[in-house]
Structure formats: C-alpha cells, structure tokens
C-alpha cells in the first residue's frame, strides 16, 4: 500500500512539474531576449502542437519602443508570427526576417495590434508538441 | 511495475517539448473537431495581454510629476482582505502601486508593497512568482532601479503564469483587472492637474484596453467569482464610450536607426466632464475593493 501511494505521488508530482515547463522555458530561454526592455506582466505561453495557431490582441502606446519576442521550444519547427492591425492589414511577418524570434518597433500613436502565431505542420508521422511563448517589453 | 506505470504516464503527459506518433491519436473526426475547438478556447484564455501598469507610471514621471504616497492603497489593509476575489483584485492593486513606487525610485516603499503582495499571494496559496527568494533579491537590488523593475515585473508575470498553468485563469483575470483599475486611478489623479494633457490622452486610450479586457471576460462561461468585477468594468466602459477615437490607415516605415516605425493608427480625445465622470466611477469602484 505504501509503495502504491509513493507511485501515485510520483505520478502527480511529475504532472505538476510538466505543467510548469512552459514557465521554466519562458524564464530560461525566452526572457533573456528581452534584455534592455521592461517586461510586460502578462503571461502568454502554452503548449502548441504542429498546426496550432493563436492570436493575441495587444495595445502599444505611442511614443514608446517595443520588443516582441516569439519563441517555440526547439522540438517544434520555427514558429511563424505576424503583426497585423485591427483591420487585418499585415504590418510584419517573421517569415523572411533575419532574426525569426525578435521584432523591435516604435509606435507613433497608441494602437491595438494583433500578434498571430502559428506552428507549421510538417506533415510527418511524429506529432511534435512544445511550448510557444509571446513576451513584450517596452522602453522610452 | 513502477517503471511500466511511469513510462505509460510519460506517454500521456504534456511536456515543454516532446513528440507522439499520429497513430496514437484517436481517428474519430467528430472528437477531433471538438478537441480542436476546446484547444482554441483554452488558448484564448491564456493568450491575453493589456499594457503594464509600469507604462502608465513611467508616463506620469516623464511628464514631470512627483511621487505621492498618499494616493496608494495602504499596505496595512492587507490583512483585511478576505475571499479569493477581493484578495486577487488587491494583489493586482498592490502590483500597480509597486510599479508606481519602483518608477519613482521609492525603494523602501517597494519593499513594503512587495511584502504586502507576498502576504496576499501566500493567503491565496499561490506558489509562483512572489516568494522569499524574490523578496531577498529585491532587497539586494535596492540601489538599482532597472533591476527592481525587472524583478517586480518578472515576479508578476511568473505569478500570472503560475495561475494560468494551475487552472486558476479567473484569478489571473482579477489580478490583471485590479492592476489596470489602480493604474487608471493613479493616471486620472494626474490627468486632472495642469500639464496633465499627455496623461489625459493616455487615460482616453484606455477605452481600447478596456474593450479588450471585457472581451477577455466574455471568453469565460458565467463564473460567479468574476461577476462583480465584470459589472464594475462595464460601468467604467459606459463612461469611456464617450471618448472619441479617430483612426487612420496604419503605416510602416523604417527610421534612420533601422527601427521599424508603426505610424498613424488612432487618436483618442476626452472632454473634461467625461474625465470627471470617469474619476467618480473609478474612485467608487476602487474604494469598494480596497476598504
């Protein structure tokens, strides 16, 4: 009975640990890319499978410089992300960018922008799943 | 036997990066559709963002205004907050106060507000974000404003991450709402002063932020713990609906330093009587939560 309880406890502990992996991934792999910028306190990270996509609407204030960092776990193919205005006009895509994970920009006026992320589907037999994180930081 | 159970569990459990074979997935089209929709809804609750209270505070400082300790929610009130909703909102309020104190280099005040936030987080059984090691780190960095800001914003981001990953997304929504409410209150106080024009514009721009926040609330099915705050936000929206926002076609150019510049967008304007009405409703709502 004691051995059974230990096994169940280990399974539960393992589950809790895996749920925290996106936070650890964000802290250790993503946030260092925000160096020099003040991080926004919102948390935007989740497990994505190949083919998953999501979008977040963000408000950026006029007169400020921002950095957007969008990163996926290395097990995933390169995460694609776009920045669009609220009329769905494409303002930026990382597809042809030299740096695929960081986008620096300056806002003239305050505006809401959509950040759309997608994990490409490689069509293989193995389905990869990993954390995808979006963080934003600002400076004057 | 233990190894077999663990191996089986590892196959089923998510991890920060792993792989499964497509043959392991159920081949039932109906189930796939409902699972996709469930995942879409789940991601909507996680992927949400409004500007940080730090941004409002930094504008207040940039416009040449001074720190006013009397504006903030008293740390001594922390023990009076009972119930998850009130605790969560005040955790957000203290977070905004902490951001304000950090921007103005009020190191001792930062320590007090951080301690109050930690007390609330502990009372709410939140293990992530604000803990003893972070408090110690903050104490060590008291001479370095940038480091303090990094610790404070990092702690709150991690706290929100902890809540989302432990199925307490509603609590995260309340923390964020409390922070937004307090930042709005502080900004309104300065917007009313002469030379407060830039802050008044920033307050008017909250019409966009609030719309996003209320859309976020609507992504939850009816959750009693969110009802009070939702109704309060709707009352604020009733006033902010009087704000005019003009929009123009967005432009993207490259500055001489190579930075991408996103231009045009919208301009927000707010009449003085709207601002007064806004302050009245915000004060009333804030008083309800902090007393």
PDB file of N, CA, C and O in Angstrom, chain A residues 18-23 27 39-45 47 49 52 57-58 61 64 66 73 85 105-106 108-112 124-131 140, chain B residues 2 9 13-20 22 39 46-50 52 55 58 153 157-158 160-162 164-165 202 205-206 208 212 250 257 260 262 264-265:
ATOM      1  N   UNK A  18       5.512  18.992 -15.205  1.00  0.00           N
ATOM      2  CA  UNK A  18       5.401  19.215 -16.637  1.00  0.00           C
ATOM      3  C   UNK A  18       4.558  20.445 -16.933  1.00  0.00           C
ATOM      4  O   UNK A  18       4.802  21.137 -17.892  1.00  0.00           O
ATOM      5  N   UNK A  19       3.527  20.717 -16.097  1.00  0.00           N
ATOM      6  CA  UNK A  19       2.733  21.906 -16.338  1.00  0.00           C
ATOM      7  C   UNK A  19       3.561  23.170 -16.172  1.00  0.00           C
ATOM      8  O   UNK A  19       3.273  24.186 -16.767  1.00  0.00           O
ATOM      9  N   UNK A  20       4.583  23.119 -15.325  1.00  0.00           N
ATOM     10  CA  UNK A  20       5.416  24.295 -15.087  1.00  0.00           C
ATOM     11  C   UNK A  20       6.493  24.461 -16.138  1.00  0.00           C
ATOM     12  O   UNK A  20       7.231  25.432 -16.116  1.00  0.00           O
ATOM     13  N   UNK A  21       6.585  23.500 -17.110  1.00  0.00           N
ATOM     14  CA  UNK A  21       7.682  23.563 -18.067  1.00  0.00           C
ATOM     15  C   UNK A  21       7.618  24.810 -18.923  1.00  0.00           C
ATOM     16  O   UNK A  21       8.650  25.365 -19.281  1.00  0.00           O
ATOM     17  N   UNK A  22       6.425  25.292 -19.272  1.00  0.00           N
ATOM     18  CA  UNK A  22       6.331  26.492 -20.108  1.00  0.00           C
ATOM     19  C   UNK A  22       6.822  27.703 -19.334  1.00  0.00           C
ATOM     20  O   UNK A  22       7.440  28.598 -19.912  1.00  0.00           O
ATOM     21  N   UNK A  23       6.563  27.757 -18.053  1.00  0.00           N
ATOM     22  CA  UNK A  23       7.081  28.881 -17.261  1.00  0.00           C
ATOM     23  C   UNK A  23       8.601  28.827 -17.218  1.00  0.00           C
ATOM     24  O   UNK A  23       9.270  29.855 -17.343  1.00  0.00           O
ATOM     25  N   UNK A  27      11.101  31.602 -18.741  1.00  0.00           N
ATOM     26  CA  UNK A  27      12.101  32.288 -17.908  1.00  0.00           C
ATOM     27  C   UNK A  27      13.525  32.081 -18.434  1.00  0.00           C
ATOM     28  O   UNK A  27      14.318  33.017 -18.509  1.00  0.00           O
ATOM     29  N   UNK A  39       9.748  44.140 -19.059  1.00  0.00           N
ATOM     30  CA  UNK A  39       8.788  43.096 -19.426  1.00  0.00           C
ATOM     31  C   UNK A  39       7.366  43.475 -19.029  1.00  0.00           C
ATOM     32  O   UNK A  39       7.136  44.086 -17.977  1.00  0.00           O
ATOM     33  N   UNK A  40       6.423  43.105 -19.867  1.00  0.00           N
ATOM     34  CA  UNK A  40       5.003  43.219 -19.529  1.00  0.00           C
ATOM     35  C   UNK A  40       4.628  42.061 -18.596  1.00  0.00           C
ATOM     36  O   UNK A  40       5.122  40.952 -18.774  1.00  0.00           O
ATOM     37  N   UNK A  41       3.762  42.322 -17.604  1.00  0.00           N
ATOM     38  CA  UNK A  41       3.466  41.298 -16.588  1.00  0.00           C
ATOM     39  C   UNK A  41       2.476  40.222 -17.035  1.00  0.00           C
ATOM     40  O   UNK A  41       2.176  39.306 -16.280  1.00  0.00           O
ATOM     41  N   UNK A  42       1.943  40.337 -18.238  1.00  0.00           N
ATOM     42  CA  UNK A  42       1.037  39.289 -18.704  1.00  0.00           C
ATOM     43  C   UNK A  42       1.841  38.047 -19.078  1.00  0.00           C
ATOM     44  O   UNK A  42       3.004  38.135 -19.443  1.00  0.00           O
ATOM     45  N   UNK A  43       1.177  36.893 -19.005  1.00  0.00           N
ATOM     46  CA  UNK A  43       1.841  35.638 -19.328  1.00  0.00           C
ATOM     47  C   UNK A  43       1.144  35.019 -20.528  1.00  0.00           C
ATOM     48  O   UNK A  43      -0.057  34.753 -20.486  1.00  0.00           O
ATOM     49  N   UNK A  44       1.909  34.854 -21.599  1.00  0.00           N
ATOM     50  CA  UNK A  44       1.339  34.289 -22.827  1.00  0.00           C
ATOM     51  C   UNK A  44       2.210  33.135 -23.287  1.00  0.00           C
ATOM     52  O   UNK A  44       3.109  33.293 -24.119  1.00  0.00           O
ATOM     53  N   UNK A  45       1.957  31.973 -22.716  1.00  0.00           N
ATOM     54  CA  UNK A  45       2.720  30.787 -23.103  1.00  0.00           C
ATOM     55  C   UNK A  45       1.835  29.566 -22.946  1.00  0.00           C
ATOM     56  O   UNK A  45       1.055  29.477 -22.001  1.00  0.00           O
ATOM     57  N   UNK A  47       1.289  25.156 -24.480  1.00  0.00           N
ATOM     58  CA  UNK A  47       1.758  24.050 -25.311  1.00  0.00           C
ATOM     59  C   UNK A  47       1.036  24.094 -26.654  1.00  0.00           C
ATOM     60  O   UNK A  47      -0.176  24.202 -26.721  1.00  0.00           O
ATOM     61  N   UNK A  49       0.778  22.212 -30.584  1.00  0.00           N
ATOM     62  CA  UNK A  49       1.150  21.101 -31.445  1.00  0.00           C
ATOM     63  C   UNK A  49       1.369  21.655 -32.844  1.00  0.00           C
ATOM     64  O   UNK A  49       0.957  22.776 -33.142  1.00  0.00           O
ATOM     65  N   UNK A  52      -1.081  24.120 -34.802  1.00  0.00           N
ATOM     66  CA  UNK A  52      -1.829  25.015 -33.905  1.00  0.00           C
ATOM     67  C   UNK A  52      -1.515  26.470 -34.233  1.00  0.00           C
ATOM     68  O   UNK A  52      -0.388  26.807 -34.611  1.00  0.00           O
ATOM     69  N   UNK A  57      -4.400  40.045 -28.947  1.00  0.00           N
ATOM     70  CA  UNK A  57      -4.560  41.473 -29.251  1.00  0.00           C
ATOM     71  C   UNK A  57      -3.819  42.268 -28.184  1.00  0.00           C
ATOM     72  O   UNK A  57      -4.038  42.061 -26.991  1.00  0.00           O
ATOM     73  N   UNK A  58      -2.925  43.142 -28.622  1.00  0.00           N
ATOM     74  CA  UNK A  58      -2.120  43.882 -27.651  1.00  0.00           C
ATOM     75  C   UNK A  58      -2.223  45.380 -27.945  1.00  0.00           C
ATOM     76  O   UNK A  58      -2.332  45.778 -29.107  1.00  0.00           O
ATOM     77  N   UNK A  61       1.553  51.673 -26.771  1.00  0.00           N
ATOM     78  CA  UNK A  61       1.389  53.103 -26.577  1.00  0.00           C
ATOM     79  C   UNK A  61       2.274  53.920 -27.498  1.00  0.00           C
ATOM     80  O   UNK A  61       3.425  53.556 -27.782  1.00  0.00           O
ATOM     81  N   UNK A  64       6.653  55.110 -27.661  1.00  0.00           N
ATOM     82  CA  UNK A  64       7.493  54.130 -26.979  1.00  0.00           C
ATOM     83  C   UNK A  64       8.093  53.135 -27.979  1.00  0.00           C
ATOM     84  O   UNK A  64       7.544  52.922 -29.063  1.00  0.00           O
ATOM     85  N   UNK A  66       9.175  49.176 -28.520  1.00  0.00           N
ATOM     86  CA  UNK A  66       8.777  47.865 -28.020  1.00  0.00           C
ATOM     87  C   UNK A  66       9.641  46.769 -28.637  1.00  0.00           C
ATOM     88  O   UNK A  66      10.183  46.914 -29.738  1.00  0.00           O
ATOM     89  N   UNK A  73       9.589  26.012 -28.433  1.00  0.00           N
ATOM     90  CA  UNK A  73      10.564  25.023 -27.974  1.00  0.00           C
ATOM     91  C   UNK A  73      11.301  24.448 -29.186  1.00  0.00           C
ATOM     92  O   UNK A  73      10.687  24.258 -30.238  1.00  0.00           O
ATOM     93  N   UNK A  85      -2.718  45.020 -38.022  1.00  0.00           N
ATOM     94  CA  UNK A  85      -3.550  45.996 -37.328  1.00  0.00           C
ATOM     95  C   UNK A  85      -4.967  45.421 -37.181  1.00  0.00           C
ATOM     96  O   UNK A  85      -5.233  44.287 -37.616  1.00  0.00           O
ATOM     97  N   UNK A 105      10.214  47.563 -32.633  1.00  0.00           N
ATOM     98  CA  UNK A 105       9.481  48.601 -33.368  1.00  0.00           C
ATOM     99  C   UNK A 105       9.168  49.775 -32.456  1.00  0.00           C
ATOM    100  O   UNK A 105       9.256  49.685 -31.231  1.00  0.00           O
ATOM    101  N   UNK A 106       8.817  50.861 -33.115  1.00  0.00           N
ATOM    102  CA  UNK A 106       8.484  52.095 -32.403  1.00  0.00           C
ATOM    103  C   UNK A 106       7.062  52.488 -32.781  1.00  0.00           C
ATOM    104  O   UNK A 106       6.677  52.356 -33.942  1.00  0.00           O
ATOM    105  N   UNK A 108       4.181  55.395 -33.154  1.00  0.00           N
ATOM    106  CA  UNK A 108       3.959  56.843 -33.236  1.00  0.00           C
ATOM    107  C   UNK A 108       2.751  57.199 -32.372  1.00  0.00           C
ATOM    108  O   UNK A 108       2.818  58.084 -31.529  1.00  0.00           O
ATOM    109  N   UNK A 109       1.644  56.493 -32.609  1.00  0.00           N
ATOM    110  CA  UNK A 109       0.420  56.690 -31.817  1.00  0.00           C
ATOM    111  C   UNK A 109       0.035  55.379 -31.161  1.00  0.00           C
ATOM    112  O   UNK A 109       0.466  54.310 -31.586  1.00  0.00           O
ATOM    113  N   UNK A 110      -0.804  55.484 -30.144  1.00  0.00           N
ATOM    114  CA  UNK A 110      -1.295  54.284 -29.458  1.00  0.00           C
ATOM    115  C   UNK A 110      -2.201  53.504 -30.389  1.00  0.00           C
ATOM    116  O   UNK A 110      -3.069  54.064 -31.061  1.00  0.00           O
ATOM    117  N   UNK A 111      -2.001  52.209 -30.405  1.00  0.00           N
ATOM    118  CA  UNK A 111      -2.744  51.392 -31.343  1.00  0.00           C
ATOM    119  C   UNK A 111      -2.840  49.961 -30.825  1.00  0.00           C
ATOM    120  O   UNK A 111      -1.944  49.496 -30.108  1.00  0.00           O
ATOM    121  N   UNK A 112      -3.924  49.295 -31.215  1.00  0.00           N
ATOM    122  CA  UNK A 112      -4.032  47.867 -30.911  1.00  0.00           C
ATOM    123  C   UNK A 112      -3.533  47.086 -32.117  1.00  0.00           C
ATOM    124  O   UNK A 112      -3.902  47.382 -33.262  1.00  0.00           O
ATOM    125  N   UNK A 124       4.680  15.179 -40.876  1.00  0.00           N
ATOM    126  CA  UNK A 124       5.358  13.908 -40.575  1.00  0.00           C
ATOM    127  C   UNK A 124       4.483  12.992 -39.727  1.00  0.00           C
ATOM    128  O   UNK A 124       3.411  13.371 -39.276  1.00  0.00           O
ATOM    129  N   UNK A 125       4.967  11.780 -39.475  1.00  0.00           N
ATOM    130  CA  UNK A 125       4.190  10.846 -38.656  1.00  0.00           C
ATOM    131  C   UNK A 125       4.322  11.167 -37.169  1.00  0.00           C
ATOM    132  O   UNK A 125       3.466  10.814 -36.366  1.00  0.00           O
ATOM    133  N   UNK A 126       5.402  11.834 -36.804  1.00  0.00           N
ATOM    134  CA  UNK A 126       5.568  12.229 -35.401  1.00  0.00           C
ATOM    135  C   UNK A 126       4.936  13.598 -35.170  1.00  0.00           C
ATOM    136  O   UNK A 126       5.190  14.535 -35.923  1.00  0.00           O
ATOM    137  N   UNK A 127       4.093  13.707 -34.155  1.00  0.00           N
ATOM    138  CA  UNK A 127       3.445  14.983 -33.835  1.00  0.00           C
ATOM    139  C   UNK A 127       4.248  15.649 -32.719  1.00  0.00           C
ATOM    140  O   UNK A 127       4.292  15.139 -31.600  1.00  0.00           O
ATOM    141  N   UNK A 128       4.860  16.757 -33.051  1.00  0.00           N
ATOM    142  CA  UNK A 128       5.648  17.445 -32.043  1.00  0.00           C
ATOM    143  C   UNK A 128       4.786  18.399 -31.233  1.00  0.00           C
ATOM    144  O   UNK A 128       3.865  19.026 -31.753  1.00  0.00           O
ATOM    145  N   UNK A 129       5.083  18.491 -29.975  1.00  0.00           N
ATOM    146  CA  UNK A 129       4.346  19.390 -29.090  1.00  0.00           C
ATOM    147  C   UNK A 129       5.347  20.127 -28.227  1.00  0.00           C
ATOM    148  O   UNK A 129       6.284  19.529 -27.691  1.00  0.00           O
ATOM    149  N   UNK A 130       5.166  21.414 -28.093  1.00  0.00           N
ATOM    150  CA  UNK A 130       6.118  22.161 -27.275  1.00  0.00           C
ATOM    151  C   UNK A 130       5.571  23.519 -26.889  1.00  0.00           C
ATOM    152  O   UNK A 130       4.555  23.980 -27.421  1.00  0.00           O
ATOM    153  N   UNK A 131       6.265  24.170 -25.976  1.00  0.00           N
ATOM    154  CA  UNK A 131       5.834  25.492 -25.503  1.00  0.00           C
ATOM    155  C   UNK A 131       6.057  26.539 -26.581  1.00  0.00           C
ATOM    156  O   UNK A 131       7.071  26.531 -27.277  1.00  0.00           O
ATOM    157  N   UNK A 140      11.522  53.669 -23.174  1.00  0.00           N
ATOM    158  CA  UNK A 140      11.190  55.004 -23.693  1.00  0.00           C
ATOM    159  C   UNK A 140      11.923  55.223 -24.996  1.00  0.00           C
ATOM    160  O   UNK A 140      13.038  54.761 -25.171  1.00  0.00           O
TER     161      UNK A 140
ATOM    162  N   UNK B   2       6.424  -0.409 -11.387  1.00  0.00           N
ATOM    163  CA  UNK B   2       6.502   1.040 -11.220  1.00  0.00           C
ATOM    164  C   UNK B   2       7.017   1.669 -12.497  1.00  0.00           C
ATOM    165  O   UNK B   2       6.501   2.685 -12.971  1.00  0.00           O
ATOM    166  N   UNK B   9       2.563   6.771 -18.208  1.00  0.00           N
ATOM    167  CA  UNK B   9       2.157   8.137 -17.851  1.00  0.00           C
ATOM    168  C   UNK B   9       2.934   9.165 -18.651  1.00  0.00           C
ATOM    169  O   UNK B   9       2.381  10.150 -19.120  1.00  0.00           O
ATOM    170  N   UNK B  13       1.432  12.383 -20.788  1.00  0.00           N
ATOM    171  CA  UNK B  13       1.568  13.701 -20.171  1.00  0.00           C
ATOM    172  C   UNK B  13       2.251  14.682 -21.111  1.00  0.00           C
ATOM    173  O   UNK B  13       3.168  14.334 -21.821  1.00  0.00           O
ATOM    174  N   UNK B  14       1.763  15.968 -21.060  1.00  0.00           N
ATOM    175  CA  UNK B  14       2.415  17.016 -21.855  1.00  0.00           C
ATOM    176  C   UNK B  14       3.773  17.326 -21.276  1.00  0.00           C
ATOM    177  O   UNK B  14       4.019  17.086 -20.100  1.00  0.00           O
ATOM    178  N   UNK B  15       4.660  17.926 -22.042  1.00  0.00           N
ATOM    179  CA  UNK B  15       5.933  18.392 -21.529  1.00  0.00           C
ATOM    180  C   UNK B  15       6.310  19.618 -22.341  1.00  0.00           C
ATOM    181  O   UNK B  15       5.612  19.971 -23.286  1.00  0.00           O
ATOM    182  N   UNK B  16       7.400  20.345 -21.974  1.00  0.00           N
ATOM    183  CA  UNK B  16       7.740  21.581 -22.663  1.00  0.00           C
ATOM    184  C   UNK B  16       8.058  21.307 -24.122  1.00  0.00           C
ATOM    185  O   UNK B  16       7.899  22.150 -24.985  1.00  0.00           O
ATOM    186  N   UNK B  17       8.507  20.077 -24.438  1.00  0.00           N
ATOM    187  CA  UNK B  17       8.789  19.720 -25.836  1.00  0.00           C
ATOM    188  C   UNK B  17       8.863  18.213 -25.957  1.00  0.00           C
ATOM    189  O   UNK B  17       9.689  17.564 -25.351  1.00  0.00           O
ATOM    190  N   UNK B  18       7.967  17.598 -26.694  1.00  0.00           N
ATOM    191  CA  UNK B  18       8.009  16.152 -26.830  1.00  0.00           C
ATOM    192  C   UNK B  18       7.299  15.770 -28.110  1.00  0.00           C
ATOM    193  O   UNK B  18       6.823  16.613 -28.864  1.00  0.00           O
ATOM    194  N   UNK B  19       7.250  14.463 -28.387  1.00  0.00           N
ATOM    195  CA  UNK B  19       6.619  14.044 -29.632  1.00  0.00           C
ATOM    196  C   UNK B  19       5.787  12.797 -29.417  1.00  0.00           C
ATOM    197  O   UNK B  19       6.057  11.993 -28.530  1.00  0.00           O
ATOM    198  N   UNK B  20       4.754  12.665 -30.231  1.00  0.00           N
ATOM    199  CA  UNK B  20       3.904  11.483 -30.185  1.00  0.00           C
ATOM    200  C   UNK B  20       3.705  11.037 -31.624  1.00  0.00           C
ATOM    201  O   UNK B  20       3.815  11.843 -32.550  1.00  0.00           O
ATOM    202  N   UNK B  22       1.363   9.909 -34.789  1.00  0.00           N
ATOM    203  CA  UNK B  22      -0.005  10.203 -35.190  1.00  0.00           C
ATOM    204  C   UNK B  22      -0.878   8.992 -34.962  1.00  0.00           C
ATOM    205  O   UNK B  22      -2.071   9.105 -34.740  1.00  0.00           O
ATOM    206  N   UNK B  39      -9.320  23.364 -27.621  1.00  0.00           N
ATOM    207  CA  UNK B  39      -7.960  23.911 -27.554  1.00  0.00           C
ATOM    208  C   UNK B  39      -7.981  25.389 -27.924  1.00  0.00           C
ATOM    209  O   UNK B  39      -7.289  26.199 -27.304  1.00  0.00           O
ATOM    210  N   UNK B  46      -5.520  31.888 -22.271  1.00  0.00           N
ATOM    211  CA  UNK B  46      -4.128  32.072 -21.882  1.00  0.00           C
ATOM    212  C   UNK B  46      -3.516  33.271 -22.606  1.00  0.00           C
ATOM    213  O   UNK B  46      -2.827  34.089 -22.011  1.00  0.00           O
ATOM    214  N   UNK B  47      -3.804  33.375 -23.920  1.00  0.00           N
ATOM    215  CA  UNK B  47      -3.199  34.439 -24.716  1.00  0.00           C
ATOM    216  C   UNK B  47      -4.034  35.697 -24.628  1.00  0.00           C
ATOM    217  O   UNK B  47      -4.953  35.926 -25.413  1.00  0.00           O
ATOM    218  N   UNK B  48      -3.686  36.509 -23.632  1.00  0.00           N
ATOM    219  CA  UNK B  48      -4.383  37.764 -23.381  1.00  0.00           C
ATOM    220  C   UNK B  48      -3.359  38.754 -22.871  1.00  0.00           C
ATOM    221  O   UNK B  48      -2.471  38.413 -22.100  1.00  0.00           O
ATOM    222  N   UNK B  49      -3.510  40.019 -23.285  1.00  0.00           N
ATOM    223  CA  UNK B  49      -2.492  40.992 -22.919  1.00  0.00           C
ATOM    224  C   UNK B  49      -3.062  42.391 -22.835  1.00  0.00           C
ATOM    225  O   UNK B  49      -3.774  42.825 -23.756  1.00  0.00           O
ATOM    226  N   UNK B  50      -2.788  43.080 -21.741  1.00  0.00           N
ATOM    227  CA  UNK B  50      -3.054  44.527 -21.680  1.00  0.00           C
ATOM    228  C   UNK B  50      -1.764  45.204 -21.207  1.00  0.00           C
ATOM    229  O   UNK B  50      -0.907  44.539 -20.629  1.00  0.00           O
ATOM    230  N   UNK B  52       1.175  47.111 -19.273  1.00  0.00           N
ATOM    231  CA  UNK B  52       1.614  47.020 -17.883  1.00  0.00           C
ATOM    232  C   UNK B  52       1.339  48.340 -17.145  1.00  0.00           C
ATOM    233  O   UNK B  52       1.489  49.418 -17.730  1.00  0.00           O
ATOM    234  N   UNK B  55       3.867  51.140 -17.495  1.00  0.00           N
ATOM    235  CA  UNK B  55       3.850  52.092 -18.621  1.00  0.00           C
ATOM    236  C   UNK B  55       3.098  53.372 -18.248  1.00  0.00           C
ATOM    237  O   UNK B  55       3.499  54.462 -18.653  1.00  0.00           O
ATOM    238  N   UNK B  58       5.349  55.291 -15.791  1.00  0.00           N
ATOM    239  CA  UNK B  58       6.519  55.936 -16.400  1.00  0.00           C
ATOM    240  C   UNK B  58       6.111  57.197 -17.154  1.00  0.00           C
ATOM    241  O   UNK B  58       6.882  58.165 -17.213  1.00  0.00           O
ATOM    242  N   UNK B 153       8.333  43.177 -12.332  1.00  0.00           N
ATOM    243  CA  UNK B 153       7.532  42.756 -13.483  1.00  0.00           C
ATOM    244  C   UNK B 153       7.694  41.261 -13.735  1.00  0.00           C
ATOM    245  O   UNK B 153       6.724  40.575 -14.076  1.00  0.00           O
ATOM    246  N   UNK B 157       4.663  38.517 -13.732  1.00  0.00           N
ATOM    247  CA  UNK B 157       4.470  37.687 -14.933  1.00  0.00           C
ATOM    248  C   UNK B 157       4.489  36.217 -14.542  1.00  0.00           C
ATOM    249  O   UNK B 157       3.658  35.423 -15.004  1.00  0.00           O
ATOM    250  N   UNK B 158       5.410  35.842 -13.668  1.00  0.00           N
ATOM    251  CA  UNK B 158       5.507  34.452 -13.236  1.00  0.00           C
ATOM    252  C   UNK B 158       4.286  34.067 -12.406  1.00  0.00           C
ATOM    253  O   UNK B 158       3.784  32.940 -12.504  1.00  0.00           O
ATOM    254  N   UNK B 160       1.265  35.289 -12.775  1.00  0.00           N
ATOM    255  CA  UNK B 160       0.174  35.064 -13.737  1.00  0.00           C
ATOM    256  C   UNK B 160       0.376  33.744 -14.471  1.00  0.00           C
ATOM    257  O   UNK B 160      -0.598  33.034 -14.755  1.00  0.00           O
ATOM    258  N   UNK B 161       1.609  33.409 -14.752  1.00  0.00           N
ATOM    259  CA  UNK B 161       1.905  32.131 -15.391  1.00  0.00           C
ATOM    260  C   UNK B 161       1.519  30.959 -14.502  1.00  0.00           C
ATOM    261  O   UNK B 161       0.909  29.986 -14.939  1.00  0.00           O
ATOM    262  N   UNK B 162       1.852  31.080 -13.231  1.00  0.00           N
ATOM    263  CA  UNK B 162       1.502  30.029 -12.273  1.00  0.00           C
ATOM    264  C   UNK B 162      -0.009  29.829 -12.239  1.00  0.00           C
ATOM    265  O   UNK B 162      -0.508  28.705 -12.261  1.00  0.00           O
ATOM    266  N   UNK B 164      -2.271  30.586 -14.517  1.00  0.00           N
ATOM    267  CA  UNK B 164      -2.802  30.028 -15.760  1.00  0.00           C
ATOM    268  C   UNK B 164      -2.475  28.550 -15.877  1.00  0.00           C
ATOM    269  O   UNK B 164      -3.282  27.757 -16.345  1.00  0.00           O
ATOM    270  N   UNK B 165      -1.279  28.174 -15.460  1.00  0.00           N
ATOM    271  CA  UNK B 165      -0.891  26.771 -15.608  1.00  0.00           C
ATOM    272  C   UNK B 165      -1.512  25.884 -14.545  1.00  0.00           C
ATOM    273  O   UNK B 165      -1.470  24.665 -14.649  1.00  0.00           O
ATOM    274  N   UNK B 202      -3.650  59.442 -22.515  1.00  0.00           N
ATOM    275  CA  UNK B 202      -3.393  58.035 -22.169  1.00  0.00           C
ATOM    276  C   UNK B 202      -4.618  57.424 -21.475  1.00  0.00           C
ATOM    277  O   UNK B 202      -4.975  56.274 -21.727  1.00  0.00           O
ATOM    278  N   UNK B 205      -7.204  56.619 -24.030  1.00  0.00           N
ATOM    279  CA  UNK B 205      -6.816  55.415 -24.788  1.00  0.00           C
ATOM    280  C   UNK B 205      -7.211  54.136 -24.070  1.00  0.00           C
ATOM    281  O   UNK B 205      -7.261  53.064 -24.676  1.00  0.00           O
ATOM    282  N   UNK B 206      -7.523  54.256 -22.785  1.00  0.00           N
ATOM    283  CA  UNK B 206      -7.933  53.055 -22.044  1.00  0.00           C
ATOM    284  C   UNK B 206      -9.266  52.508 -22.551  1.00  0.00           C
ATOM    285  O   UNK B 206      -9.631  51.373 -22.220  1.00  0.00           O
ATOM    286  N   UNK B 208      -9.732  51.513 -25.488  1.00  0.00           N
ATOM    287  CA  UNK B 208      -9.328  50.341 -26.292  1.00  0.00           C
ATOM    288  C   UNK B 208      -8.949  49.187 -25.376  1.00  0.00           C
ATOM    289  O   UNK B 208      -9.295  48.033 -25.617  1.00  0.00           O
ATOM    290  N   UNK B 212     -10.778  45.327 -24.828  1.00  0.00           N
ATOM    291  CA  UNK B 212     -10.033  44.065 -24.887  1.00  0.00           C
ATOM    292  C   UNK B 212     -10.240  43.267 -23.589  1.00  0.00           C
ATOM    293  O   UNK B 212     -10.460  42.053 -23.612  1.00  0.00           O
ATOM    294  N   UNK B 250      -2.873  52.475 -41.050  1.00  0.00           N
ATOM    295  CA  UNK B 250      -1.572  52.246 -40.409  1.00  0.00           C
ATOM    296  C   UNK B 250      -0.460  52.291 -41.448  1.00  0.00           C
ATOM    297  O   UNK B 250      -0.618  51.783 -42.561  1.00  0.00           O
ATOM    298  N   UNK B 257      17.700  54.865 -37.815  1.00  0.00           N
ATOM    299  CA  UNK B 257      18.460  53.916 -36.994  1.00  0.00           C
ATOM    300  C   UNK B 257      18.088  52.464 -37.301  1.00  0.00           C
ATOM    301  O   UNK B 257      18.511  51.538 -36.608  1.00  0.00           O
ATOM    302  N   UNK B 260      11.874  49.748 -37.116  1.00  0.00           N
ATOM    303  CA  UNK B 260      10.575  49.808 -37.808  1.00  0.00           C
ATOM    304  C   UNK B 260       9.672  50.769 -37.034  1.00  0.00           C
ATOM    305  O   UNK B 260       9.609  50.688 -35.805  1.00  0.00           O
ATOM    306  N   UNK B 262       5.811  52.138 -36.605  1.00  0.00           N
ATOM    307  CA  UNK B 262       4.401  51.916 -36.947  1.00  0.00           C
ATOM    308  C   UNK B 262       3.652  53.201 -36.668  1.00  0.00           C
ATOM    309  O   UNK B 262       3.650  53.689 -35.514  1.00  0.00           O
ATOM    310  N   UNK B 264       0.501  56.364 -37.644  1.00  0.00           N
ATOM    311  CA  UNK B 264      -0.933  56.680 -37.761  1.00  0.00           C
ATOM    312  C   UNK B 264      -1.735  55.971 -36.696  1.00  0.00           C
ATOM    313  O   UNK B 264      -1.629  56.286 -35.539  1.00  0.00           O
ATOM    314  N   UNK B 265      -2.522  55.005 -37.044  1.00  0.00           N
ATOM    315  CA  UNK B 265      -3.334  54.344 -36.025  1.00  0.00           C
ATOM    316  C   UNK B 265      -4.448  55.257 -35.562  1.00  0.00           C
ATOM    317  O   UNK B 265      -5.086  55.929 -36.352  1.00  0.00           O
TER     318      UNK B 265
END
